[in-house]
C-alpha cells in the first residue's frame, strides 16, 4: 500500500532564503508525482508534475526533482517571498488504470518578511 | 477559460440528514475527482468519474456516492450524515484522469452538527 510522507510538517524561514521541501513514498512504482500549493481554506493549485521517466521539472523559482529508486522528491524554492507562504502537498499516482492519487499530509510554509 | 466551480461553498447540516454537492469542471475536461480533506486524515481520494462512469473509488463507506452528467458536471451525495463527515470537500477536473494535472475547485465546507 502506497504511503506518502512529508517532513517537516511546518517550516518558517526569513524572506529571501532558498529552501527545500521533502516528500517520500513507499512504493517506487509510480506513474507520476505532483506538487500542489494550498492557501488557507482554499482549493489546491498544481505547481509541477513530474513523470516517472523524468528527473526534474522547473517553473520559475520552483524546481522539483524525483528519485524513484530512493522513493523521494524535493521541491526547491529559490529566493522565497512572503507570498510563498502556504501549505505544499505532494501526491503520487500509480500505473494501474484503477490507480488512485495518494497525497502527503503537507508542509505548512511560512516566510517571514 | 473558467475554472472549476463548486456549489455551495458552505453548508451546515445535522446528523442523519443527507447532502448533495455539485462540481462543474473546466470546459472540455471529462474527468472529475472528489476528495475529502480533514485536519486528522488529510486529503483523501473519494472517487473519480469519467464520461459518466465511476472509474476509481477510495476507501469510503457506501454512504458516499456520486454521479456525472453528460456535460461532465458531477454531484456527490452523502447520506445519513455523521459528525465525522465534517470536512472540506474538493473536486478536481482534468482532461483524461488522475494521471493528468489536476485543477481543483475552491471546495465546499460541510459542517455536521
mmCIF file with all atom_site columns, C-alpha atoms in Angstrom:
data_model
loop_
_atom_site.group_PDB
_atom_site.id
_atom_site.type_symbol
_atom_site.label_atom_id
_atom_site.label_alt_id
_atom_site.label_comp_id
_atom_site.label_asym_id
_atom_site.label_entity_id
_atom_site.label_seq_id
_atom_site.pdbx_PDB_ins_code
_atom_site.Cartn_x
_atom_site.Cartn_y
_atom_site.Cartn_z
_atom_site.occupancy
_atom_site.B_iso_or_equiv
_atom_site.pdbx_formal_charge
_atom_site.auth_seq_id
_atom_site.auth_comp_id
_atom_site.auth_asym_id
_atom_site.auth_atom_id
_atom_site.pdbx_PDB_model_num
ATOM 1   C CA . UNK A 1 1   ? 0.000   0.000  0.000   1.00 0.00 ? 1   UNK A CA 1
ATOM 2   C CA . UNK A 1 2   ? 1.416   3.349  -1.084  1.00 0.00 ? 2   UNK A CA 1
ATOM 3   C CA . UNK A 1 3   ? 2.163   5.850  1.690   1.00 0.00 ? 3   UNK A CA 1
ATOM 4   C CA . UNK A 1 4   ? 3.356   9.403  1.153   1.00 0.00 ? 4   UNK A CA 1
ATOM 5   C CA . UNK A 1 5   ? 5.159   11.327 3.887   1.00 0.00 ? 5   UNK A CA 1
ATOM 6   C CA . UNK A 1 6   ? 6.164   14.971 4.080   1.00 0.00 ? 6   UNK A CA 1
ATOM 7   C CA . UNK A 1 7   ? 8.609   16.169 6.705   1.00 0.00 ? 7   UNK A CA 1
ATOM 8   C CA . UNK A 1 8   ? 8.674   18.664 8.328   1.00 0.00 ? 8   UNK A CA 1
ATOM 9   C CA . UNK A 1 9   ? 5.010   19.388 8.937   1.00 0.00 ? 9   UNK A CA 1
ATOM 10  C CA . UNK A 1 10  ? 5.806   23.087 9.302   1.00 0.00 ? 10  UNK A CA 1
ATOM 11  C CA . UNK A 1 11  ? 8.679   25.339 8.315   1.00 0.00 ? 11  UNK A CA 1
ATOM 12  C CA . UNK A 1 12  ? 9.380   29.032 8.936   1.00 0.00 ? 12  UNK A CA 1
ATOM 13  C CA . UNK A 1 13  ? 12.192  30.863 7.143   1.00 0.00 ? 13  UNK A CA 1
ATOM 14  C CA . UNK A 1 14  ? 13.115  34.530 6.553   1.00 0.00 ? 14  UNK A CA 1
ATOM 15  C CA . UNK A 1 15  ? 12.358  36.139 3.227   1.00 0.00 ? 15  UNK A CA 1
ATOM 16  C CA . UNK A 1 16  ? 14.979  35.689 0.534   1.00 0.00 ? 16  UNK A CA 1
ATOM 17  C CA . UNK A 1 17  ? 16.194  32.268 1.629   1.00 0.00 ? 17  UNK A CA 1
ATOM 18  C CA . UNK A 1 18  ? 16.323  29.274 -0.676  1.00 0.00 ? 18  UNK A CA 1
ATOM 19  C CA . UNK A 1 19  ? 14.533  26.269 0.784   1.00 0.00 ? 19  UNK A CA 1
ATOM 20  C CA . UNK A 1 20  ? 13.781  22.610 0.137   1.00 0.00 ? 20  UNK A CA 1
ATOM 21  C CA . UNK A 1 21  ? 10.600  20.699 0.918   1.00 0.00 ? 21  UNK A CA 1
ATOM 22  C CA . UNK A 1 22  ? 10.712  16.925 1.101   1.00 0.00 ? 22  UNK A CA 1
ATOM 23  C CA . UNK A 1 23  ? 8.339   14.174 0.013   1.00 0.00 ? 23  UNK A CA 1
ATOM 24  C CA . UNK A 1 24  ? 8.901   10.434 0.360   1.00 0.00 ? 24  UNK A CA 1
ATOM 25  C CA . UNK A 1 25  ? 6.836   7.493  -0.885  1.00 0.00 ? 25  UNK A CA 1
ATOM 26  C CA . UNK A 1 26  ? 6.995   3.796  -0.059  1.00 0.00 ? 26  UNK A CA 1
ATOM 27  C CA . UNK A 1 27  ? 6.231   2.203  -3.453  1.00 0.00 ? 27  UNK A CA 1
ATOM 28  C CA . UNK A 1 28  ? 8.601   3.282  -6.216  1.00 0.00 ? 28  UNK A CA 1
ATOM 29  C CA . UNK A 1 29  ? 6.257   2.038  -8.963  1.00 0.00 ? 29  UNK A CA 1
ATOM 30  C CA . UNK A 1 30  ? 4.699   5.436  -9.548  1.00 0.00 ? 30  UNK A CA 1
ATOM 31  C CA . UNK A 1 31  ? 3.388   6.892  -12.803 1.00 0.00 ? 31  UNK A CA 1
ATOM 32  C CA . UNK A 1 32  ? 3.973   10.481 -11.788 1.00 0.00 ? 32  UNK A CA 1
ATOM 33  C CA . UNK A 1 33  ? 4.318   12.835 -8.832  1.00 0.00 ? 33  UNK A CA 1
ATOM 34  C CA . UNK A 1 34  ? 2.653   16.213 -8.463  1.00 0.00 ? 34  UNK A CA 1
ATOM 35  C CA . UNK A 1 35  ? 3.353   19.155 -6.185  1.00 0.00 ? 35  UNK A CA 1
ATOM 36  C CA . UNK A 1 36  ? 0.481   21.385 -5.138  1.00 0.00 ? 36  UNK A CA 1
ATOM 37  C CA . UNK A 1 37  ? 0.069   24.555 -3.164  1.00 0.00 ? 37  UNK A CA 1
ATOM 38  C CA . UNK A 1 38  ? -2.918  25.222 -0.897  1.00 0.00 ? 38  UNK A CA 1
ATOM 39  C CA . UNK A 1 39  ? -3.760  28.572 0.678   1.00 0.00 ? 39  UNK A CA 1
ATOM 40  C CA . UNK A 1 40  ? -5.844  28.512 3.890   1.00 0.00 ? 40  UNK A CA 1
ATOM 41  C CA . UNK A 1 41  ? -9.427  27.418 3.267   1.00 0.00 ? 41  UNK A CA 1
ATOM 42  C CA . UNK A 1 42  ? -8.882  27.226 -0.471  1.00 0.00 ? 42  UNK A CA 1
ATOM 43  C CA . UNK A 1 43  ? -8.520  24.566 -3.124  1.00 0.00 ? 43  UNK A CA 1
ATOM 44  C CA . UNK A 1 44  ? -5.218  23.244 -4.430  1.00 0.00 ? 44  UNK A CA 1
ATOM 45  C CA . UNK A 1 45  ? -3.143  24.764 -7.205  1.00 0.00 ? 45  UNK A CA 1
ATOM 46  C CA . UNK A 1 46  ? -0.941  22.464 -9.249  1.00 0.00 ? 46  UNK A CA 1
ATOM 47  C CA . UNK A 1 47  ? 2.676   23.622 -9.288  1.00 0.00 ? 47  UNK A CA 1
ATOM 48  C CA . UNK A 1 48  ? 4.649   20.908 -11.054 1.00 0.00 ? 48  UNK A CA 1
ATOM 49  C CA . UNK A 1 49  ? 4.045   17.415 -12.396 1.00 0.00 ? 49  UNK A CA 1
ATOM 50  C CA . UNK A 1 50  ? 6.968   15.024 -12.874 1.00 0.00 ? 50  UNK A CA 1
ATOM 51  C CA . UNK A 1 51  ? 6.535   11.894 -14.951 1.00 0.00 ? 51  UNK A CA 1
ATOM 52  C CA . UNK A 1 52  ? 8.239   8.742  -13.666 1.00 0.00 ? 52  UNK A CA 1
ATOM 53  C CA . UNK A 1 53  ? 10.741  8.904  -16.544 1.00 0.00 ? 53  UNK A CA 1
ATOM 54  C CA . UNK A 1 54  ? 11.809  12.448 -15.638 1.00 0.00 ? 54  UNK A CA 1
ATOM 55  C CA . UNK A 1 55  ? 14.325  13.561 -13.031 1.00 0.00 ? 55  UNK A CA 1
ATOM 56  C CA . UNK A 1 56  ? 13.156  17.139 -12.578 1.00 0.00 ? 56  UNK A CA 1
ATOM 57  C CA . UNK A 1 57  ? 10.793  19.896 -13.631 1.00 0.00 ? 57  UNK A CA 1
ATOM 58  C CA . UNK A 1 58  ? 11.189  23.647 -13.324 1.00 0.00 ? 58  UNK A CA 1
ATOM 59  C CA . UNK A 1 59  ? 8.743   26.526 -13.260 1.00 0.00 ? 59  UNK A CA 1
ATOM 60  C CA . UNK A 1 60  ? 10.045  29.981 -12.423 1.00 0.00 ? 60  UNK A CA 1
ATOM 61  C CA . UNK A 1 61  ? 11.580  29.913 -8.946  1.00 0.00 ? 61  UNK A CA 1
ATOM 62  C CA . UNK A 1 62  ? 10.399  26.345 -8.364  1.00 0.00 ? 62  UNK A CA 1
ATOM 63  C CA . UNK A 1 63  ? 12.319  23.172 -9.150  1.00 0.00 ? 63  UNK A CA 1
ATOM 64  C CA . UNK A 1 64  ? 11.060  19.700 -8.353  1.00 0.00 ? 64  UNK A CA 1
ATOM 65  C CA . UNK A 1 65  ? 13.234  16.609 -8.501  1.00 0.00 ? 65  UNK A CA 1
ATOM 66  C CA . UNK A 1 66  ? 12.316  12.943 -8.464  1.00 0.00 ? 66  UNK A CA 1
ATOM 67  C CA . UNK A 1 67  ? 14.405  9.938  -7.396  1.00 0.00 ? 67  UNK A CA 1
ATOM 68  C CA . UNK A 1 68  ? 12.200  6.885  -7.812  1.00 0.00 ? 68  UNK A CA 1
ATOM 69  C CA . UNK A 1 69  ? 14.789  4.404  -6.620  1.00 0.00 ? 69  UNK A CA 1
ATOM 70  C CA . UNK A 1 70  ? 15.014  6.080  -3.218  1.00 0.00 ? 70  UNK A CA 1
ATOM 71  C CA . UNK A 1 71  ? 11.320  6.999  -3.112  1.00 0.00 ? 71  UNK A CA 1
ATOM 72  C CA . UNK A 1 72  ? 11.978  10.725 -2.748  1.00 0.00 ? 72  UNK A CA 1
ATOM 73  C CA . UNK A 1 73  ? 11.068  14.030 -4.300  1.00 0.00 ? 73  UNK A CA 1
ATOM 74  C CA . UNK A 1 74  ? 12.126  17.538 -3.338  1.00 0.00 ? 74  UNK A CA 1
ATOM 75  C CA . UNK A 1 75  ? 10.627  20.916 -4.121  1.00 0.00 ? 75  UNK A CA 1
ATOM 76  C CA . UNK A 1 76  ? 13.223  23.668 -4.214  1.00 0.00 ? 76  UNK A CA 1
ATOM 77  C CA . UNK A 1 77  ? 12.009  27.258 -3.842  1.00 0.00 ? 77  UNK A CA 1
ATOM 78  C CA . UNK A 1 78  ? 14.540  29.946 -4.699  1.00 0.00 ? 78  UNK A CA 1
ATOM 79  C CA . UNK A 1 79  ? 14.586  33.430 -3.201  1.00 0.00 ? 79  UNK A CA 1
ATOM 80  C CA . UNK A 1 80  ? 11.498  32.866 -1.064  1.00 0.00 ? 80  UNK A CA 1
ATOM 81  C CA . UNK A 1 81  ? 8.869   35.624 -0.738  1.00 0.00 ? 81  UNK A CA 1
ATOM 82  C CA . UNK A 1 82  ? 6.065   36.195 1.801   1.00 0.00 ? 82  UNK A CA 1
ATOM 83  C CA . UNK A 1 83  ? 3.591   35.293 -0.956  1.00 0.00 ? 83  UNK A CA 1
ATOM 84  C CA . UNK A 1 84  ? 5.046   31.783 -0.983  1.00 0.00 ? 84  UNK A CA 1
ATOM 85  C CA . UNK A 1 85  ? 3.510   31.170 2.443   1.00 0.00 ? 85  UNK A CA 1
ATOM 86  C CA . UNK A 1 86  ? 1.076   28.276 2.041   1.00 0.00 ? 86  UNK A CA 1
ATOM 87  C CA . UNK A 1 87  ? 0.801   24.528 2.573   1.00 0.00 ? 87  UNK A CA 1
ATOM 88  C CA . UNK A 1 88  ? 2.633   22.455 -0.003  1.00 0.00 ? 88  UNK A CA 1
ATOM 89  C CA . UNK A 1 89  ? 1.430   18.935 -0.766  1.00 0.00 ? 89  UNK A CA 1
ATOM 90  C CA . UNK A 1 90  ? 2.889   16.209 -2.902  1.00 0.00 ? 90  UNK A CA 1
ATOM 91  C CA . UNK A 1 91  ? 0.849   13.409 -4.455  1.00 0.00 ? 91  UNK A CA 1
ATOM 92  C CA . UNK A 1 92  ? 1.698   10.222 -6.351  1.00 0.00 ? 92  UNK A CA 1
ATOM 93  C CA . UNK A 1 93  ? -0.247  8.179  -8.884  1.00 0.00 ? 93  UNK A CA 1
ATOM 94  C CA . UNK A 1 94  ? 0.345   4.556  -9.857  1.00 0.00 ? 94  UNK A CA 1
ATOM 95  C CA . UNK A 1 95  ? 0.343   2.848  -13.269 1.00 0.00 ? 95  UNK A CA 1
ATOM 96  C CA . UNK A 1 96  ? -2.886  0.913  -12.983 1.00 0.00 ? 96  UNK A CA 1
ATOM 97  C CA . UNK A 1 97  ? -5.946  2.218  -14.810 1.00 0.00 ? 97  UNK A CA 1
ATOM 98  C CA . UNK A 1 98  ? -7.693  1.956  -11.459 1.00 0.00 ? 98  UNK A CA 1
ATOM 99  C CA . UNK A 1 99  ? -4.933  3.913  -9.773  1.00 0.00 ? 99  UNK A CA 1
ATOM 100 C CA . UNK A 1 100 ? -5.799  6.480  -7.164  1.00 0.00 ? 100 UNK A CA 1
ATOM 101 C CA . UNK A 1 101 ? -3.901  9.609  -6.297  1.00 0.00 ? 101 UNK A CA 1
ATOM 102 C CA . UNK A 1 102 ? -2.310  9.483  -2.841  1.00 0.00 ? 102 UNK A CA 1
ATOM 103 C CA . UNK A 1 103 ? -1.479  12.725 -1.050  1.00 0.00 ? 103 UNK A CA 1
ATOM 104 C CA . UNK A 1 104 ? 1.046   13.511 1.640   1.00 0.00 ? 104 UNK A CA 1
ATOM 105 C CA . UNK A 1 105 ? -0.059  15.453 4.695   1.00 0.00 ? 105 UNK A CA 1
ATOM 106 C CA . UNK A 1 106 ? 1.714   18.599 3.533   1.00 0.00 ? 106 UNK A CA 1
ATOM 107 C CA . UNK A 1 107 ? 4.311   21.052 4.793   1.00 0.00 ? 107 UNK A CA 1
ATOM 108 C CA . UNK A 1 108 ? 2.998   24.375 6.089   1.00 0.00 ? 108 UNK A CA 1
ATOM 109 C CA . UNK A 1 109 ? 5.481   27.015 4.953   1.00 0.00 ? 109 UNK A CA 1
ATOM 110 C CA . UNK A 1 110 ? 5.722   30.480 6.483   1.00 0.00 ? 110 UNK A CA 1
ATOM 111 C CA . UNK A 1 111 ? 8.015   33.120 5.006   1.00 0.00 ? 111 UNK A CA 1
ATOM 112 C CA . UNK A 1 112 ? 8.882   35.890 7.478   1.00 0.00 ? 112 UNK A CA 1
ATOM 113 C CA . UNK A 1 113 ? 9.259   39.412 5.983   1.00 0.00 ? 113 UNK A CA 1
ATOM 114 C CA . UNK B 2 1   ? -11.347 29.646 -19.554 1.00 0.00 ? 1   UNK B CA 1
ATOM 115 C CA . UNK B 2 2   ? -13.443 29.439 -16.416 1.00 0.00 ? 2   UNK B CA 1
ATOM 116 C CA . UNK B 2 3   ? -12.027 27.367 -13.584 1.00 0.00 ? 3   UNK B CA 1
ATOM 117 C CA . UNK B 2 4   ? -13.619 24.572 -11.606 1.00 0.00 ? 4   UNK B CA 1
ATOM 118 C CA . UNK B 2 5   ? -16.643 25.745 -9.653  1.00 0.00 ? 5   UNK B CA 1
ATOM 119 C CA . UNK B 2 6   ? -18.257 24.124 -6.637  1.00 0.00 ? 6   UNK B CA 1
ATOM 120 C CA . UNK B 2 7   ? -21.594 24.860 -5.036  1.00 0.00 ? 7   UNK B CA 1
ATOM 121 C CA . UNK B 2 8   ? -22.495 25.547 -2.373  1.00 0.00 ? 8   UNK B CA 1
ATOM 122 C CA . UNK B 2 9   ? -19.344 26.933 -0.762  1.00 0.00 ? 9   UNK B CA 1
ATOM 123 C CA . UNK B 2 10  ? -20.582 26.419 2.792   1.00 0.00 ? 10  UNK B CA 1
ATOM 124 C CA . UNK B 2 11  ? -23.148 24.040 4.215   1.00 0.00 ? 11  UNK B CA 1
ATOM 125 C CA . UNK B 2 12  ? -24.403 23.247 7.699   1.00 0.00 ? 12  UNK B CA 1
ATOM 126 C CA . UNK B 2 13  ? -26.362 20.057 8.283   1.00 0.00 ? 13  UNK B CA 1
ATOM 127 C CA . UNK B 2 14  ? -27.397 17.934 11.248  1.00 0.00 ? 14  UNK B CA 1
ATOM 128 C CA . UNK B 2 15  ? -26.641 14.284 11.874  1.00 0.00 ? 15  UNK B CA 1
ATOM 129 C CA . UNK B 2 16  ? -28.809 11.889 9.894   1.00 0.00 ? 16  UNK B CA 1
ATOM 130 C CA . UNK B 2 17  ? -29.517 14.305 7.064   1.00 0.00 ? 17  UNK B CA 1
ATOM 131 C CA . UNK B 2 18  ? -28.218 13.899 3.562   1.00 0.00 ? 18  UNK B CA 1
ATOM 132 C CA . UNK B 2 19  ? -26.379 16.398 1.382   1.00 0.00 ? 19  UNK B CA 1
ATOM 133 C CA . UNK B 2 20  ? -25.613 16.898 -2.300  1.00 0.00 ? 20  UNK B CA 1
ATOM 134 C CA . UNK B 2 21  ? -22.596 18.839 -3.510  1.00 0.00 ? 21  UNK B CA 1
ATOM 135 C CA . UNK B 2 22  ? -22.056 19.997 -7.060  1.00 0.00 ? 22  UNK B CA 1
ATOM 136 C CA . UNK B 2 23  ? -18.942 20.432 -9.196  1.00 0.00 ? 23  UNK B CA 1
ATOM 137 C CA . UNK B 2 24  ? -18.655 21.988 -12.653 1.00 0.00 ? 24  UNK B CA 1
ATOM 138 C CA . UNK B 2 25  ? -15.363 21.119 -14.359 1.00 0.00 ? 25  UNK B CA 1
ATOM 139 C CA . UNK B 2 26  ? -13.294 23.164 -16.755 1.00 0.00 ? 26  UNK B CA 1
ATOM 140 C CA . UNK B 2 27  ? -14.840 23.112 -20.209 1.00 0.00 ? 27  UNK B CA 1
ATOM 141 C CA . UNK B 2 28  ? -13.553 20.127 -22.177 1.00 0.00 ? 28  UNK B CA 1
ATOM 142 C CA . UNK B 2 29  ? -12.435 18.149 -19.129 1.00 0.00 ? 29  UNK B CA 1
ATOM 143 C CA . UNK B 2 30  ? -14.077 14.739 -18.921 1.00 0.00 ? 30  UNK B CA 1
ATOM 144 C CA . UNK B 2 31  ? -12.659 13.558 -15.591 1.00 0.00 ? 31  UNK B CA 1
ATOM 145 C CA . UNK B 2 32  ? -13.936 14.771 -12.234 1.00 0.00 ? 32  UNK B CA 1
ATOM 146 C CA . UNK B 2 33  ? -12.449 13.545 -8.961  1.00 0.00 ? 33  UNK B CA 1
ATOM 147 C CA . UNK B 2 34  ? -13.699 14.161 -5.441  1.00 0.00 ? 34  UNK B CA 1
ATOM 148 C CA . UNK B 2 35  ? -11.627 14.469 -2.263  1.00 0.00 ? 35  UNK B CA 1
ATOM 149 C CA . UNK B 2 36  ? -12.290 14.853 1.436   1.00 0.00 ? 36  UNK B CA 1
ATOM 150 C CA . UNK B 2 37  ? -9.907  16.981 3.481   1.00 0.00 ? 37  UNK B CA 1
ATOM 151 C CA . UNK B 2 38  ? -9.867  16.911 7.298   1.00 0.00 ? 38  UNK B CA 1
ATOM 152 C CA . UNK B 2 39  ? -7.225  18.008 9.812   1.00 0.00 ? 39  UNK B CA 1
ATOM 153 C CA . UNK B 2 40  ? -6.853  14.458 11.096  1.00 0.00 ? 40  UNK B CA 1
ATOM 154 C CA . UNK B 2 41  ? -6.839  12.405 7.889   1.00 0.00 ? 41  UNK B CA 1
ATOM 155 C CA . UNK B 2 42  ? -5.533  14.944 5.414   1.00 0.00 ? 42  UNK B CA 1
ATOM 156 C CA . UNK B 2 43  ? -6.608  14.828 1.795   1.00 0.00 ? 43  UNK B CA 1
ATOM 157 C CA . UNK B 2 44  ? -8.241  11.551 0.801   1.00 0.00 ? 44  UNK B CA 1
ATOM 158 C CA . UNK B 2 45  ? -9.478  10.401 -2.593  1.00 0.00 ? 45  UNK B CA 1
ATOM 159 C CA . UNK B 2 46  ? -13.196 9.628  -2.714  1.00 0.00 ? 46  UNK B CA 1
ATOM 160 C CA . UNK B 2 47  ? -13.882 8.678  -6.341  1.00 0.00 ? 47  UNK B CA 1
ATOM 161 C CA . UNK B 2 48  ? -13.323 9.615  -9.948  1.00 0.00 ? 48  UNK B CA 1
ATOM 162 C CA . UNK B 2 49  ? -15.849 9.875  -12.754 1.00 0.00 ? 49  UNK B CA 1
ATOM 163 C CA . UNK B 2 50  ? -15.019 9.844  -16.430 1.00 0.00 ? 50  UNK B CA 1
ATOM 164 C CA . UNK B 2 51  ? -17.599 10.084 -19.190 1.00 0.00 ? 51  UNK B CA 1
ATOM 165 C CA . UNK B 2 52  ? -20.457 9.440  -16.733 1.00 0.00 ? 52  UNK B CA 1
ATOM 166 C CA . UNK B 2 53  ? -18.832 6.264  -15.324 1.00 0.00 ? 53  UNK B CA 1
ATOM 167 C CA . UNK B 2 54  ? -17.187 5.795  -11.943 1.00 0.00 ? 54  UNK B CA 1
ATOM 168 C CA . UNK B 2 55  ? -13.666 4.721  -12.741 1.00 0.00 ? 55  UNK B CA 1
ATOM 169 C CA . UNK B 2 56  ? -11.956 4.670  -9.341  1.00 0.00 ? 56  UNK B CA 1
ATOM 170 C CA . UNK B 2 57  ? -13.125 4.621  -5.766  1.00 0.00 ? 57  UNK B CA 1
ATOM 171 C CA . UNK B 2 58  ? -11.392 5.308  -2.476  1.00 0.00 ? 58  UNK B CA 1
ATOM 172 C CA . UNK B 2 59  ? -11.954 3.589  0.856   1.00 0.00 ? 59  UNK B CA 1
ATOM 173 C CA . UNK B 2 60  ? -15.127 5.298  1.955   1.00 0.00 ? 60  UNK B CA 1
ATOM 174 C CA . UNK B 2 61  ? -18.440 3.744  3.060   1.00 0.00 ? 61  UNK B CA 1
ATOM 175 C CA . UNK B 2 62  ? -21.363 3.388  0.692   1.00 0.00 ? 62  UNK B CA 1
ATOM 176 C CA . UNK B 2 63  ? -22.987 6.489  2.220   1.00 0.00 ? 63  UNK B CA 1
ATOM 177 C CA . UNK B 2 64  ? -20.728 8.431  -0.128  1.00 0.00 ? 64  UNK B CA 1
ATOM 178 C CA . UNK B 2 65  ? -21.851 8.276  -3.721  1.00 0.00 ? 65  UNK B CA 1
ATOM 179 C CA . UNK B 2 66  ? -21.620 10.345 -6.831  1.00 0.00 ? 66  UNK B CA 1
ATOM 180 C CA . UNK B 2 67  ? -22.606 10.695 -10.418 1.00 0.00 ? 67  UNK B CA 1
ATOM 181 C CA . UNK B 2 68  ? -21.579 12.537 -13.530 1.00 0.00 ? 68  UNK B CA 1
ATOM 182 C CA . UNK B 2 69  ? -23.816 14.011 -16.170 1.00 0.00 ? 69  UNK B CA 1
ATOM 183 C CA . UNK B 2 70  ? -23.363 14.127 -19.925 1.00 0.00 ? 70  UNK B CA 1
ATOM 184 C CA . UNK B 2 71  ? -21.995 17.681 -19.695 1.00 0.00 ? 71  UNK B CA 1
ATOM 185 C CA . UNK B 2 72  ? -19.305 16.376 -17.252 1.00 0.00 ? 72  UNK B CA 1
ATOM 186 C CA . UNK B 2 73  ? -20.799 18.183 -14.262 1.00 0.00 ? 73  UNK B CA 1
ATOM 187 C CA . UNK B 2 74  ? -20.682 15.974 -11.208 1.00 0.00 ? 74  UNK B CA 1
ATOM 188 C CA . UNK B 2 75  ? -22.560 15.655 -7.953  1.00 0.00 ? 75  UNK B CA 1
ATOM 189 C CA . UNK B 2 76  ? -21.535 13.984 -4.733  1.00 0.00 ? 76  UNK B CA 1
ATOM 190 C CA . UNK B 2 77  ? -24.081 12.744 -2.225  1.00 0.00 ? 77  UNK B CA 1
ATOM 191 C CA . UNK B 2 78  ? -23.564 11.828 1.403   1.00 0.00 ? 78  UNK B CA 1
ATOM 192 C CA . UNK B 2 79  ? -26.462 10.120 3.162   1.00 0.00 ? 79  UNK B CA 1
ATOM 193 C CA . UNK B 2 80  ? -27.077 9.696  6.882   1.00 0.00 ? 80  UNK B CA 1
ATOM 194 C CA . UNK B 2 81  ? -24.534 12.324 7.835   1.00 0.00 ? 81  UNK B CA 1
ATOM 195 C CA . UNK B 2 82  ? -22.219 11.725 10.793  1.00 0.00 ? 82  UNK B CA 1
ATOM 196 C CA . UNK B 2 83  ? -20.236 14.262 12.811  1.00 0.00 ? 83  UNK B CA 1
ATOM 197 C CA . UNK B 2 84  ? -17.051 12.861 11.270  1.00 0.00 ? 84  UNK B CA 1
ATOM 198 C CA . UNK B 2 85  ? -18.219 13.864 7.803   1.00 0.00 ? 85  UNK B CA 1
ATOM 199 C CA . UNK B 2 86  ? -17.459 17.495 8.633   1.00 0.00 ? 86  UNK B CA 1
ATOM 200 C CA . UNK B 2 87  ? -14.724 18.401 6.162   1.00 0.00 ? 87  UNK B CA 1
ATOM 201 C CA . UNK B 2 88  ? -13.689 20.436 3.161   1.00 0.00 ? 88  UNK B CA 1
ATOM 202 C CA . UNK B 2 89  ? -14.852 18.584 0.052   1.00 0.00 ? 89  UNK B CA 1
ATOM 203 C CA . UNK B 2 90  ? -12.806 19.331 -3.022  1.00 0.00 ? 90  UNK B CA 1
ATOM 204 C CA . UNK B 2 91  ? -13.365 18.372 -6.597  1.00 0.00 ? 91  UNK B CA 1
ATOM 205 C CA . UNK B 2 92  ? -10.816 18.460 -9.380  1.00 0.00 ? 92  UNK B CA 1
ATOM 206 C CA . UNK B 2 93  ? -11.099 18.136 -13.123 1.00 0.00 ? 93  UNK B CA 1
ATOM 207 C CA . UNK B 2 94  ? -8.646  17.064 -15.800 1.00 0.00 ? 94  UNK B CA 1
ATOM 208 C CA . UNK B 2 95  ? -8.806  16.112 -19.463 1.00 0.00 ? 95  UNK B CA 1
ATOM 209 C CA . UNK B 2 96  ? -8.297  12.374 -19.024 1.00 0.00 ? 96  UNK B CA 1
ATOM 210 C CA . UNK B 2 97  ? -7.944  11.399 -15.365 1.00 0.00 ? 97  UNK B CA 1
ATOM 211 C CA . UNK B 2 98  ? -5.952  11.467 -12.127 1.00 0.00 ? 98  UNK B CA 1
ATOM 212 C CA . UNK B 2 99  ? -2.689  10.927 -14.023 1.00 0.00 ? 99  UNK B CA 1
ATOM 213 C CA . UNK B 2 100 ? -3.154  14.376 -15.575 1.00 0.00 ? 100 UNK B CA 1
ATOM 214 C CA . UNK B 2 101 ? -2.527  17.702 -13.898 1.00 0.00 ? 101 UNK B CA 1
ATOM 215 C CA . UNK B 2 102 ? -5.458  18.192 -11.568 1.00 0.00 ? 102 UNK B CA 1
ATOM 216 C CA . UNK B 2 103 ? -7.342  21.510 -11.488 1.00 0.00 ? 103 UNK B CA 1
ATOM 217 C CA . UNK B 2 104 ? -9.087  21.993 -8.178  1.00 0.00 ? 104 UNK B CA 1
ATOM 218 C CA . UNK B 2 105 ? -12.169 23.954 -7.260  1.00 0.00 ? 105 UNK B CA 1
ATOM 219 C CA . UNK B 2 106 ? -12.398 26.118 -4.112  1.00 0.00 ? 106 UNK B CA 1
ATOM 220 C CA . UNK B 2 107 ? -14.190 23.418 -2.145  1.00 0.00 ? 107 UNK B CA 1
ATOM 221 C CA . UNK B 2 108 ? -17.393 23.069 -0.137  1.00 0.00 ? 108 UNK B CA 1
ATOM 222 C CA . UNK B 2 109 ? -17.030 23.387 3.630   1.00 0.00 ? 109 UNK B CA 1
ATOM 223 C CA . UNK B 2 110 ? -19.510 20.962 5.216   1.00 0.00 ? 110 UNK B CA 1
ATOM 224 C CA . UNK B 2 111 ? -20.253 21.202 8.920   1.00 0.00 ? 111 UNK B CA 1
ATOM 225 C CA . UNK B 2 112 ? -22.332 18.472 10.537  1.00 0.00 ? 112 UNK B CA 1
ATOM 226 C CA . UNK B 2 113 ? -23.904 19.362 13.900  1.00 0.00 ? 113 UNK B CA 1
#
